Coordinates of C-alpha atoms in Angstrom, one line a residue:
M1 CA -175.1 129.1 -140.2
P2 CA -172.4 130.3 -142.6
H3 CA -170.2 133.1 -141.6
S4 CA -170.9 136.4 -143.4
C5 CA -168.1 138.4 -145.1
A6 CA -169.1 142.0 -144.5
P7 CA -166.0 143.9 -143.5
S8 CA -163.2 143.5 -146.0
S9 CA -160.7 143.8 -143.2
Q10 CA -162.0 140.5 -141.7
C11 CA -162.8 138.6 -144.9
P12 CA -160.0 137.4 -147.2
V13 CA -162.4 136.9 -150.1
V14 CA -163.6 140.5 -150.1
R15 CA -160.0 141.7 -149.5
L16 CA -158.9 139.8 -152.6
L17 CA -161.8 141.0 -154.7
S18 CA -161.2 144.6 -153.6
R19 CA -157.7 144.5 -155.2
Y20 CA -159.4 144.0 -158.6
V21 CA -162.7 145.9 -157.9
P22 CA -161.6 148.8 -155.7
A23 CA -165.2 150.0 -155.5
L24 CA -165.8 147.2 -153.0
D25 CA -163.4 148.9 -150.6
W26 CA -165.5 152.1 -150.4
G27 CA -168.8 150.6 -151.3
L28 CA -169.0 148.1 -148.4
H29 CA -168.0 150.7 -145.9
Y30 CA -169.7 153.7 -147.3
N31 CA -169.9 156.6 -144.8
P32 CA -173.3 158.4 -145.0
H33 CA -171.4 161.7 -144.3
D34 CA -169.7 161.4 -147.6
L35 CA -173.0 161.4 -149.6
V36 CA -173.4 165.2 -149.6
G37 CA -169.9 165.7 -151.1
D38 CA -170.4 163.0 -153.7
V39 CA -173.8 164.3 -154.8
M40 CA -172.5 167.9 -155.0
A41 CA -169.3 166.9 -156.9
G42 CA -171.1 164.6 -159.3
T43 CA -173.6 167.3 -160.1
I44 CA -171.1 170.0 -160.7
V45 CA -168.9 167.8 -162.9
A46 CA -171.9 166.8 -164.9
V47 CA -172.7 170.5 -165.5
M48 CA -169.1 170.9 -166.9
L49 CA -169.0 167.6 -168.7
I50 CA -172.2 167.9 -170.8
P51 CA -171.0 171.0 -172.9
Q52 CA -167.3 169.8 -172.8
G53 CA -168.2 166.3 -174.0
M54 CA -170.1 167.7 -177.0
A55 CA -167.3 170.2 -177.7
Y56 CA -164.5 167.6 -177.4
A57 CA -166.4 165.2 -179.7
M58 CA -166.6 167.9 -182.3
L59 CA -162.9 168.6 -181.9
A60 CA -162.3 164.9 -182.6
G61 CA -164.4 165.2 -185.8
L62 CA -167.3 163.2 -184.3
P63 CA -171.0 164.1 -183.8
P64 CA -171.6 165.8 -180.4
Q65 CA -173.7 163.0 -179.0
V66 CA -170.6 160.7 -179.2
G67 CA -169.0 162.9 -176.5
L68 CA -172.1 162.3 -174.3
Y69 CA -172.1 158.6 -175.0
A70 CA -168.4 158.5 -173.9
S71 CA -169.5 160.2 -170.6
I72 CA -171.8 157.5 -169.3
V73 CA -170.6 153.8 -169.3
P74 CA -166.9 154.6 -169.2
L75 CA -167.5 156.6 -166.0
L76 CA -169.4 153.8 -164.4
I77 CA -166.7 151.3 -165.3
Y78 CA -163.9 153.4 -164.0
A79 CA -165.8 154.1 -160.7
L80 CA -165.8 150.3 -160.1
L81 CA -162.3 149.5 -161.2
G82 CA -160.2 152.6 -160.7
T83 CA -158.3 153.3 -157.5
S84 CA -158.6 157.1 -157.5
R85 CA -161.7 158.4 -155.8
A86 CA -161.5 161.8 -157.4
L87 CA -160.4 161.2 -161.0
A88 CA -163.0 162.4 -163.4
V89 CA -162.8 160.2 -166.5
G90 CA -164.3 161.2 -169.9
P91 CA -163.5 163.0 -173.1
V92 CA -160.5 165.4 -172.9
A93 CA -159.0 167.9 -175.3
M94 CA -155.6 166.3 -175.9
V95 CA -157.0 162.8 -176.7
S96 CA -159.7 164.4 -178.9
L97 CA -157.0 166.1 -180.9
L98 CA -155.0 162.9 -181.3
V99 CA -158.2 161.1 -182.4
A100 CA -158.9 163.8 -185.1
T101 CA -155.3 163.7 -186.3
S102 CA -155.3 160.0 -186.7
L103 CA -158.8 159.3 -188.0
S104 CA -158.7 162.0 -190.7
Q105 CA -156.1 159.9 -192.4
V106 CA -158.3 156.8 -192.6
A107 CA -161.8 158.2 -193.2
A108 CA -163.7 161.3 -194.0
P109 CA -164.8 163.3 -190.8
G110 CA -168.5 162.9 -190.3
S111 CA -168.8 159.6 -192.2
P112 CA -169.9 156.3 -190.7
D113 CA -166.4 154.9 -191.4
Y114 CA -164.9 157.7 -189.3
W115 CA -167.1 156.8 -186.3
A116 CA -166.4 153.1 -186.8
A117 CA -162.6 153.9 -186.8
A118 CA -163.1 155.9 -183.5
L119 CA -164.7 152.8 -182.0
A120 CA -161.9 150.6 -183.2
L121 CA -159.4 153.1 -181.7
A122 CA -161.1 153.0 -178.3
L123 CA -161.1 149.2 -178.4
M124 CA -157.4 149.1 -179.2
I125 CA -156.5 151.6 -176.4
G126 CA -158.6 149.6 -174.0
L127 CA -156.9 146.3 -174.9
I128 CA -153.5 147.9 -174.7
Q129 CA -154.1 149.5 -171.3
V130 CA -155.8 146.4 -169.8
C131 CA -153.0 144.1 -171.0
M132 CA -150.3 146.5 -169.6
G133 CA -152.1 146.6 -166.3
L134 CA -152.5 142.8 -166.1
V135 CA -148.8 142.2 -166.7
R136 CA -147.9 145.1 -164.4
L137 CA -146.2 147.4 -166.9
G138 CA -147.3 150.6 -165.3
F139 CA -143.7 151.6 -164.8
I140 CA -143.2 152.0 -168.6
V141 CA -144.8 155.5 -168.5
N142 CA -141.8 156.6 -166.4
F143 CA -139.8 156.7 -169.6
L144 CA -141.8 159.7 -170.8
S145 CA -140.0 162.5 -168.9
H146 CA -141.8 165.5 -167.4
A147 CA -140.0 167.7 -169.8
V148 CA -141.4 165.8 -172.8
I149 CA -144.9 165.9 -171.3
V150 CA -144.8 169.6 -170.7
G151 CA -143.5 170.4 -174.2
F152 CA -146.1 168.1 -175.7
T153 CA -148.9 169.6 -173.6
N154 CA -148.1 173.2 -174.4
A155 CA -147.7 172.6 -178.1
A156 CA -150.9 170.5 -178.2
A157 CA -152.8 173.3 -176.4
L158 CA -151.7 175.7 -179.1
V159 CA -152.7 173.3 -181.8
I160 CA -156.1 172.7 -180.2
G161 CA -156.7 176.4 -179.6
L162 CA -155.8 177.2 -183.2
S163 CA -158.1 174.5 -184.6
Q164 CA -161.1 176.0 -182.8
L165 CA -160.6 179.5 -184.2
K166 CA -162.4 178.5 -187.4
H167 CA -165.6 177.7 -185.4
L168 CA -165.2 180.9 -183.4
M169 CA -164.9 182.9 -186.6
G170 CA -167.6 181.0 -188.5
I171 CA -165.3 180.1 -191.4
K172 CA -164.3 176.9 -193.2
I173 CA -160.7 176.1 -194.0
P174 CA -159.0 173.0 -195.3
Q175 CA -158.1 170.3 -192.8
S176 CA -154.4 170.3 -192.0
E177 CA -152.2 168.6 -189.4
S178 CA -149.6 171.4 -189.6
F179 CA -149.9 174.1 -187.1
F180 CA -148.4 176.7 -189.4
E181 CA -150.5 175.6 -192.4
T182 CA -153.7 176.0 -190.3
A183 CA -152.5 179.4 -189.1
H184 CA -151.9 180.4 -192.8
H185 CA -155.4 179.2 -193.8
L186 CA -157.0 181.1 -190.9
A187 CA -155.1 184.3 -191.9
Q188 CA -156.3 184.0 -195.5
A189 CA -160.0 183.3 -194.5
A190 CA -160.1 185.9 -191.7
P191 CA -161.7 188.6 -193.9
D192 CA -164.7 186.2 -194.5
S193 CA -165.4 185.8 -190.8
N194 CA -169.0 185.6 -189.7
G195 CA -169.4 188.7 -187.5
V196 CA -172.4 187.3 -185.5
S197 CA -170.6 183.9 -184.9
L198 CA -167.5 185.8 -183.9
G199 CA -169.5 187.9 -181.5
L200 CA -171.2 184.9 -179.9
G201 CA -167.8 183.2 -179.5
L202 CA -165.9 186.1 -178.1
T203 CA -168.7 186.9 -175.7
S204 CA -168.9 183.3 -174.6
L205 CA -165.1 183.3 -174.1
A206 CA -165.2 186.4 -172.0
V207 CA -168.0 185.0 -169.8
L208 CA -166.1 181.7 -169.3
L209 CA -162.9 183.5 -168.4
F210 CA -164.7 185.8 -166.0
F211 CA -166.4 182.8 -164.3
N212 CA -163.0 181.0 -164.1
R213 CA -160.7 183.8 -162.9
H214 CA -162.7 186.6 -161.4
L215 CA -166.1 185.4 -160.2
P216 CA -164.8 183.6 -157.1
Q217 CA -163.2 186.8 -155.8
V218 CA -166.3 188.8 -156.6
L219 CA -168.6 186.3 -154.8
S220 CA -166.2 186.2 -151.8
R221 CA -166.3 190.0 -151.5
W222 CA -170.1 189.8 -151.6
G223 CA -170.1 187.4 -148.6
V224 CA -171.2 184.3 -150.4
P225 CA -170.5 181.2 -148.4
P226 CA -167.3 179.4 -149.6
A227 CA -169.4 176.2 -150.0
W228 CA -171.3 177.9 -152.8
I229 CA -168.5 179.8 -154.5
G230 CA -167.1 176.7 -156.2
P231 CA -170.4 175.4 -157.6
V232 CA -171.5 178.8 -158.9
S233 CA -168.1 179.7 -160.5
R234 CA -168.1 176.3 -162.3
G235 CA -171.5 177.0 -163.9
G236 CA -170.0 179.2 -166.6
P237 CA -170.3 176.6 -169.4
L238 CA -173.9 175.8 -168.5
L239 CA -174.8 179.5 -168.6
V240 CA -173.1 180.0 -171.9
V241 CA -174.9 177.0 -173.4
I242 CA -178.3 178.0 -172.2
T243 CA -177.9 181.7 -173.2
T244 CA -176.5 181.1 -176.7
I245 CA -179.1 178.4 -177.4
A246 CA -181.8 181.0 -176.5
L247 CA -180.3 183.7 -178.6
V248 CA -180.0 181.5 -181.7
G249 CA -183.5 180.2 -181.3
L250 CA -185.2 183.5 -180.5
L251 CA -183.4 185.5 -183.2
N252 CA -183.0 182.8 -185.8
L253 CA -179.3 183.5 -186.1
D254 CA -178.7 180.3 -188.0
S255 CA -181.0 181.0 -190.9
R256 CA -180.6 184.8 -190.9
F257 CA -176.9 185.2 -190.4
G258 CA -175.5 181.7 -191.1
V259 CA -174.4 180.9 -187.6
A260 CA -173.3 177.2 -187.5
I261 CA -175.2 175.2 -185.0
V262 CA -175.0 171.7 -183.6
G263 CA -178.3 170.5 -185.1
D264 CA -180.1 167.3 -184.4
I265 CA -178.8 165.1 -181.6
P266 CA -180.4 161.7 -181.3
R267 CA -182.4 161.1 -178.1
G268 CA -181.9 157.9 -176.1
L269 CA -179.2 155.9 -174.3
P270 CA -176.0 155.0 -176.1
P271 CA -176.5 152.2 -178.6
L272 CA -174.7 148.9 -178.4
T273 CA -171.9 149.2 -181.0
Y274 CA -169.4 146.7 -182.4
P275 CA -166.0 148.1 -183.3
P276 CA -164.7 146.8 -186.7
V277 CA -162.0 144.1 -186.4
D278 CA -160.0 145.1 -189.5
L279 CA -156.3 144.3 -189.3
T280 CA -155.4 146.8 -192.0
L281 CA -157.3 149.6 -190.1
W282 CA -155.8 148.4 -186.8
Q283 CA -152.3 148.6 -188.2
R284 CA -152.8 152.2 -189.3
L285 CA -154.3 153.2 -186.0
L286 CA -151.7 151.4 -183.8
P287 CA -149.3 154.3 -183.5
T288 CA -152.1 156.6 -182.3
A289 CA -153.4 153.9 -180.0
L290 CA -150.0 153.5 -178.3
T291 CA -149.6 157.3 -178.1
I292 CA -153.0 157.8 -176.5
S293 CA -152.5 154.8 -174.2
F294 CA -149.3 156.3 -172.8
V295 CA -150.2 160.0 -172.9
G296 CA -153.7 159.5 -171.6
F297 CA -152.4 157.3 -168.7
M298 CA -149.7 159.8 -167.9
E299 CA -152.2 162.6 -167.6
S300 CA -154.5 160.5 -165.5
I301 CA -152.0 159.1 -163.1
A302 CA -150.3 162.5 -162.5
V303 CA -153.6 164.1 -161.4
A304 CA -154.8 161.0 -159.6
K305 CA -151.6 160.8 -157.5
S306 CA -151.6 164.5 -156.8
L307 CA -155.2 164.4 -155.5
A308 CA -154.7 161.2 -153.6
S309 CA -151.7 162.5 -151.7
K310 CA -153.8 165.3 -150.2
R311 CA -156.0 162.7 -148.5
R312 CA -153.2 160.1 -147.8
Q313 CA -154.8 157.7 -150.2
R314 CA -153.0 155.2 -152.4
I315 CA -153.0 154.9 -156.2
D316 CA -152.1 151.6 -157.8
A317 CA -150.7 152.4 -161.3
N318 CA -151.3 149.0 -162.7
Q319 CA -154.9 148.9 -161.5
E320 CA -155.4 152.4 -162.9
L321 CA -154.3 151.0 -166.3
I322 CA -156.9 148.3 -165.9
G323 CA -159.6 150.8 -164.9
L324 CA -158.9 153.2 -167.7
G325 CA -158.5 150.4 -170.3
A326 CA -161.9 148.9 -169.2
A327 CA -163.4 152.4 -169.5
N328 CA -162.2 152.6 -173.1
L329 CA -163.6 149.2 -173.8
G330 CA -166.9 150.4 -172.5
A331 CA -166.7 153.4 -174.8
A332 CA -165.9 151.2 -177.7
F333 CA -169.1 149.1 -177.2
T334 CA -171.5 152.0 -176.4
G335 CA -170.9 154.4 -179.2
G336 CA -168.2 156.5 -177.6
Y337 CA -164.6 157.3 -178.4
P338 CA -161.3 157.2 -176.4
V339 CA -161.4 158.6 -172.9
T340 CA -159.0 159.3 -170.0
G341 CA -158.9 161.2 -166.8
G342 CA -159.3 165.0 -167.3
F343 CA -157.2 167.4 -165.3
S344 CA -159.6 170.3 -164.9
R345 CA -162.7 168.2 -164.2
S346 CA -160.7 166.1 -161.7
I347 CA -159.6 169.2 -159.8
V348 CA -163.2 170.4 -159.7
N349 CA -164.5 166.9 -158.6
F350 CA -162.0 166.9 -155.7
S351 CA -162.6 170.5 -154.7
A352 CA -166.4 170.0 -154.8
G353 CA -166.2 167.3 -152.2
A354 CA -165.9 164.0 -154.1
N355 CA -165.1 161.3 -151.5
T356 CA -165.7 158.1 -153.5
G357 CA -166.4 156.8 -156.9
L358 CA -170.1 157.4 -156.3
A359 CA -169.5 161.0 -157.5
S360 CA -168.6 159.6 -161.0
I361 CA -171.6 157.3 -160.9
I362 CA -173.8 160.3 -160.2
T363 CA -172.2 162.3 -163.0
A364 CA -172.8 159.4 -165.4
G365 CA -176.4 159.1 -164.3
L366 CA -177.1 162.8 -164.9
V367 CA -175.5 162.7 -168.4
A368 CA -177.6 159.7 -169.2
L369 CA -180.7 161.6 -168.0
V370 CA -179.8 164.5 -170.4
V371 CA -179.3 162.1 -173.3
V372 CA -182.6 160.4 -172.7
L373 CA -184.8 163.6 -172.1
F374 CA -183.1 166.8 -173.2
T375 CA -181.0 166.4 -176.3
P376 CA -183.5 168.2 -178.6
L377 CA -182.9 171.3 -176.5
F378 CA -179.3 171.4 -177.9
Y379 CA -180.4 171.8 -181.5
N380 CA -179.7 175.6 -181.6
L381 CA -176.4 175.4 -179.7
P382 CA -173.9 177.4 -181.8
Q383 CA -170.5 175.8 -182.6
A384 CA -168.8 179.1 -181.6
A385 CA -170.0 178.6 -178.0
L386 CA -168.5 175.1 -177.9
A387 CA -165.3 176.4 -179.4
A388 CA -165.1 178.9 -176.5
V389 CA -165.6 176.1 -174.0
I390 CA -162.6 174.3 -175.6
L391 CA -160.4 177.4 -175.7
V392 CA -160.9 178.1 -172.0
A393 CA -160.1 174.4 -171.2
V394 CA -156.9 174.4 -173.2
I395 CA -155.7 177.7 -171.7
N396 CA -155.4 175.7 -168.5
L397 CA -153.1 173.2 -170.3
L398 CA -150.5 175.9 -170.9
D399 CA -147.8 175.6 -168.3
F400 CA -145.2 178.3 -168.6
R401 CA -144.1 178.0 -165.0
S402 CA -142.7 174.5 -165.6
V403 CA -140.8 175.8 -168.6
G404 CA -138.9 178.4 -166.5
H405 CA -138.4 175.9 -163.7
L406 CA -136.9 173.3 -166.0
W407 CA -134.6 175.9 -167.6
R408 CA -133.2 176.8 -164.1
V409 CA -132.9 173.2 -162.9
S410 CA -131.6 171.3 -166.0
R411 CA -130.7 172.7 -169.4
S412 CA -130.9 169.2 -171.0
D413 CA -134.5 168.9 -169.7
A414 CA -135.3 172.3 -171.1
A415 CA -133.8 171.3 -174.4
S416 CA -136.0 168.2 -174.4
L417 CA -139.0 170.4 -173.8
A418 CA -138.1 172.8 -176.6
I419 CA -137.4 170.0 -179.1
T420 CA -140.7 168.3 -178.2
F421 CA -142.6 171.6 -178.5
G422 CA -141.1 172.5 -181.8
A423 CA -141.5 168.9 -183.2
V424 CA -145.2 168.8 -182.3
L425 CA -145.8 172.2 -184.1
T426 CA -143.8 171.3 -187.2
L427 CA -144.1 167.6 -187.6
G428 CA -147.5 166.8 -186.0
I429 CA -148.7 165.3 -182.7
E430 CA -147.5 161.7 -182.9
A431 CA -144.2 162.4 -184.6
G432 CA -143.6 165.2 -182.2
I433 CA -143.9 163.1 -179.0
V434 CA -141.7 160.4 -180.6
V435 CA -139.0 163.0 -181.4
G436 CA -139.3 164.3 -177.8
F437 CA -139.0 160.9 -176.3
V438 CA -135.9 160.1 -178.4
A439 CA -134.4 163.5 -177.5
S440 CA -134.9 162.9 -173.8
V441 CA -133.3 159.4 -173.9
A442 CA -130.4 160.8 -176.0
F443 CA -129.8 163.5 -173.4
Y444 CA -130.0 161.0 -170.6
L445 CA -127.4 158.8 -172.3
W446 CA -125.2 161.8 -173.0
R447 CA -125.4 162.9 -169.3
T448 CA -124.7 159.4 -167.8
S449 CA -121.9 158.8 -170.3
Q450 CA -120.0 161.5 -168.6
P451 CA -120.6 160.8 -164.9
H452 CA -119.5 163.1 -162.2
I453 CA -116.2 161.8 -160.7
A454 CA -114.3 163.6 -158.0
E455 CA -111.1 163.3 -156.1
V456 CA -111.9 163.6 -152.4
G457 CA -110.1 164.4 -149.2
R458 CA -110.7 164.4 -145.5
V459 CA -112.6 167.3 -143.9
G460 CA -110.5 168.3 -140.9
D461 CA -110.3 165.5 -138.3
S462 CA -113.7 164.1 -139.2
E463 CA -114.6 160.9 -141.0
H464 CA -116.2 162.9 -143.9
F465 CA -114.6 163.1 -147.3
R466 CA -115.5 165.8 -149.9
N467 CA -114.5 167.1 -153.3
V468 CA -111.0 168.6 -153.2
K469 CA -112.2 171.3 -155.7
R470 CA -115.1 172.5 -153.5
H471 CA -114.0 172.1 -149.9
P472 CA -110.8 172.7 -147.8
V473 CA -109.6 169.2 -147.2
H474 CA -106.4 167.4 -146.7
T475 CA -105.2 164.3 -148.6
C476 CA -102.6 161.6 -148.2
P477 CA -99.8 161.8 -150.8
G478 CA -99.6 158.1 -151.2
V479 CA -103.4 157.5 -151.5
L480 CA -105.6 158.8 -154.3
A481 CA -109.3 158.6 -153.3
I482 CA -111.8 158.9 -156.2
R483 CA -115.6 159.0 -155.8
I484 CA -117.7 157.8 -158.7
D485 CA -121.2 159.3 -158.7
E486 CA -123.0 157.2 -161.2
S487 CA -123.8 153.5 -162.0
L488 CA -121.3 152.1 -164.5
Y489 CA -122.3 150.7 -167.9
F490 CA -121.1 150.5 -171.4
A491 CA -121.7 154.1 -172.3
N492 CA -119.5 155.6 -169.5
S493 CA -116.9 152.9 -169.0
K494 CA -114.5 154.6 -171.5
Y495 CA -115.0 158.0 -169.7
L496 CA -114.2 156.3 -166.4
E497 CA -111.1 154.7 -167.8
D498 CA -109.7 158.0 -169.2
Y499 CA -110.4 159.9 -166.0
L500 CA -108.7 157.3 -163.7
M501 CA -105.7 157.0 -166.0
Q502 CA -105.3 160.8 -166.1
A503 CA -105.8 161.1 -162.3
V504 CA -103.1 158.5 -161.5
A505 CA -100.8 160.1 -164.0
E506 CA -101.2 163.5 -162.2
H507 CA -100.3 161.9 -158.8
P508 CA -97.0 160.1 -159.4
T509 CA -96.4 159.6 -155.7
A510 CA -99.7 157.6 -155.2
N511 CA -99.4 153.9 -154.8
A512 CA -102.9 153.2 -153.8
L513 CA -106.2 154.1 -155.6
V514 CA -109.4 154.0 -153.5
L515 CA -112.6 153.9 -155.6
I516 CA -115.5 155.1 -153.5
C517 CA -118.6 153.2 -154.7
S518 CA -121.3 154.7 -152.6
A519 CA -123.3 156.1 -155.6
I520 CA -122.9 153.0 -157.8
N521 CA -126.1 150.9 -158.0
H522 CA -125.2 148.7 -160.9
I523 CA -122.2 147.7 -163.0
D524 CA -122.7 146.0 -166.4
G525 CA -120.5 143.6 -168.2
S526 CA -118.7 146.2 -170.3
A527 CA -117.9 148.4 -167.3
L528 CA -116.7 145.3 -165.3
E529 CA -114.2 144.4 -168.1
T530 CA -113.0 148.0 -168.0
L531 CA -112.4 147.8 -164.2
E532 CA -110.6 144.5 -164.6
A533 CA -108.3 146.0 -167.2
L534 CA -107.7 149.0 -165.1
V535 CA -106.8 146.9 -162.1
D536 CA -104.2 145.0 -164.2
N537 CA -102.8 148.2 -165.7
F538 CA -102.4 149.9 -162.4
R539 CA -100.9 146.9 -160.7
E540 CA -98.2 146.8 -163.4
A541 CA -97.6 150.6 -162.7
G542 CA -97.2 149.9 -159.0
V543 CA -100.7 151.2 -157.9
T544 CA -103.0 148.9 -155.9
V545 CA -106.8 149.4 -156.4
Y546 CA -109.1 149.3 -153.4
L547 CA -112.9 149.7 -153.2
S548 CA -114.9 151.3 -150.4
E549 CA -118.6 151.7 -149.5
V550 CA -119.8 149.0 -152.0
K551 CA -123.5 148.4 -151.8
G552 CA -124.8 144.9 -151.1
P553 CA -126.3 144.2 -154.5
V554 CA -123.2 145.5 -156.3
M555 CA -121.0 143.4 -154.0
D556 CA -123.0 140.3 -154.8
Q557 CA -122.6 141.1 -158.5
L558 CA -118.8 141.5 -158.1
E559 CA -118.5 138.2 -156.3
R560 CA -120.5 136.3 -158.9
A561 CA -118.2 137.7 -161.6
R562 CA -115.1 136.8 -159.5
F563 CA -114.0 140.4 -159.6
V564 CA -113.2 140.3 -155.9
Q565 CA -110.7 137.6 -156.5
H566 CA -109.3 139.5 -159.5
L567 CA -108.9 142.6 -157.2
G568 CA -106.9 140.6 -154.7
G569 CA -109.5 139.4 -152.2
K570 CA -112.0 140.9 -149.7
E571 CA -109.2 142.6 -147.9
R572 CA -109.1 145.1 -150.7
I573 CA -112.7 146.1 -150.1
F574 CA -113.5 148.4 -147.1
L575 CA -116.8 149.2 -145.5
S576 CA -116.1 153.0 -145.3
T577 CA -113.7 155.4 -146.9
H578 CA -112.5 156.5 -143.5
Q579 CA -111.5 152.9 -142.7
A580 CA -109.7 152.6 -146.1
I581 CA -107.7 155.8 -145.8
A582 CA -106.8 155.1 -142.2
A583 CA -105.5 151.6 -143.0
L584 CA -103.6 152.8 -146.0
E585 CA -102.0 155.7 -144.2
Q586 CA -100.7 153.4 -141.5
A587 CA -99.4 151.0 -144.1

């Protein structure tokens, strides 16, 4: 009788498959005690996602049902292939804004070509992310610094919020990518605001803010069990949707006062769609596809790692790329548009008790149920209410605490943030993040081109050596000890040369120069040539160069380049600075 492979810990085949289909890991060992949390979390997230999905689709310039379509199959796929058990995938505000910015340049919003371009964009993003995951390029996102992401997110939140004011006010203004042009158009059209629409929108906004910020405290004072406070306080969007639909329908606010409504939403499961394979279109969409691939993954992996760390779970960045890419491929072939992991919904999913990917499967099932049975009920949903849902969501994107923190920690990071923020507002979303990336790289090169280098001396009778400018130390007149606190490469080799030449000139009695290499992780060819030239120049000046605390990989590199021989042999290299100084003092 063949041996069965039930537990993955005992079956190599299942262990191997679990690497590529992480759902097997929790699915084959599902704990029945996790079911209550998964059902609760899946239901609460569905309540949030239904109005948000429609709102974000309209933000992207697409029909509201597209947001619902993007909340079914992509969630199922990610639940199978993603490594995070709490990440809530679906439409998000930032990606929706990027979609609208890009697609408005290739097709008219609301047209069939516009939707087709959205499908093509989802397909491209899916292919990019899957390919990056397969070739294990998850590390590339590390080149987008935290400062750039914060600057981009804050500026994008303002752009998104401003773009929704026209729906809140019930006015029509020209489409513009510029934040300031949009603000100008809004100011001009403000006198023509629809008072009823504005009233609905502001009331919805107030209710949502109350549910988010004050209702939990009120319920707690009333003695409501903590297990119920979360679900009730997250029901604000559902209450707003139901109430505003009822008001518009009962009072005929659309026909009597011109309140803009969602209108007809087709009933039924997502259709099978085929994204256009048009090289010209793909070429025009490629910058946006790359931007969303990176930014969407950054947003997802950040929240996924944060939530996983609270339960000591592991997140595989490359498998996350595959899971998110596959989710976007699913969106492309089921009438959706680009998706990624949402910050606020993921936090809610985690807080509501999501233990496994089953929570996302339940969310997808409930959204599918709504699409099949209840879409006619959304006919009278006012666009002002959806705008309020988006405004409350983007308020959570604003992160002023990180701005102050970065200013205190690193002025160059704060400058990168400010440059990104300003570029997004003035140049647009895609150009802004490129400018921010270039600025952060430029600041990094500038900072590492002037590495911290310090002359050090012995602290008392200990074996510790510290900066002579910061600590009371004593030095040996004939020995100059210099600590280099950066890896050496072409951009800082000239700075190193100038510093060492000046230091030796300022210590005419020194006949030995000890370079402490404890902080050097790599030396490139240009820096190595500079060191060789310095060794020769100092030798002619009567100063012998020694190295101490050289790391193993760097030592291997020096030996391969025959620098050790050029230096004078291994007797010129010491394991510790204490050993070097003691030997040279005796000599």
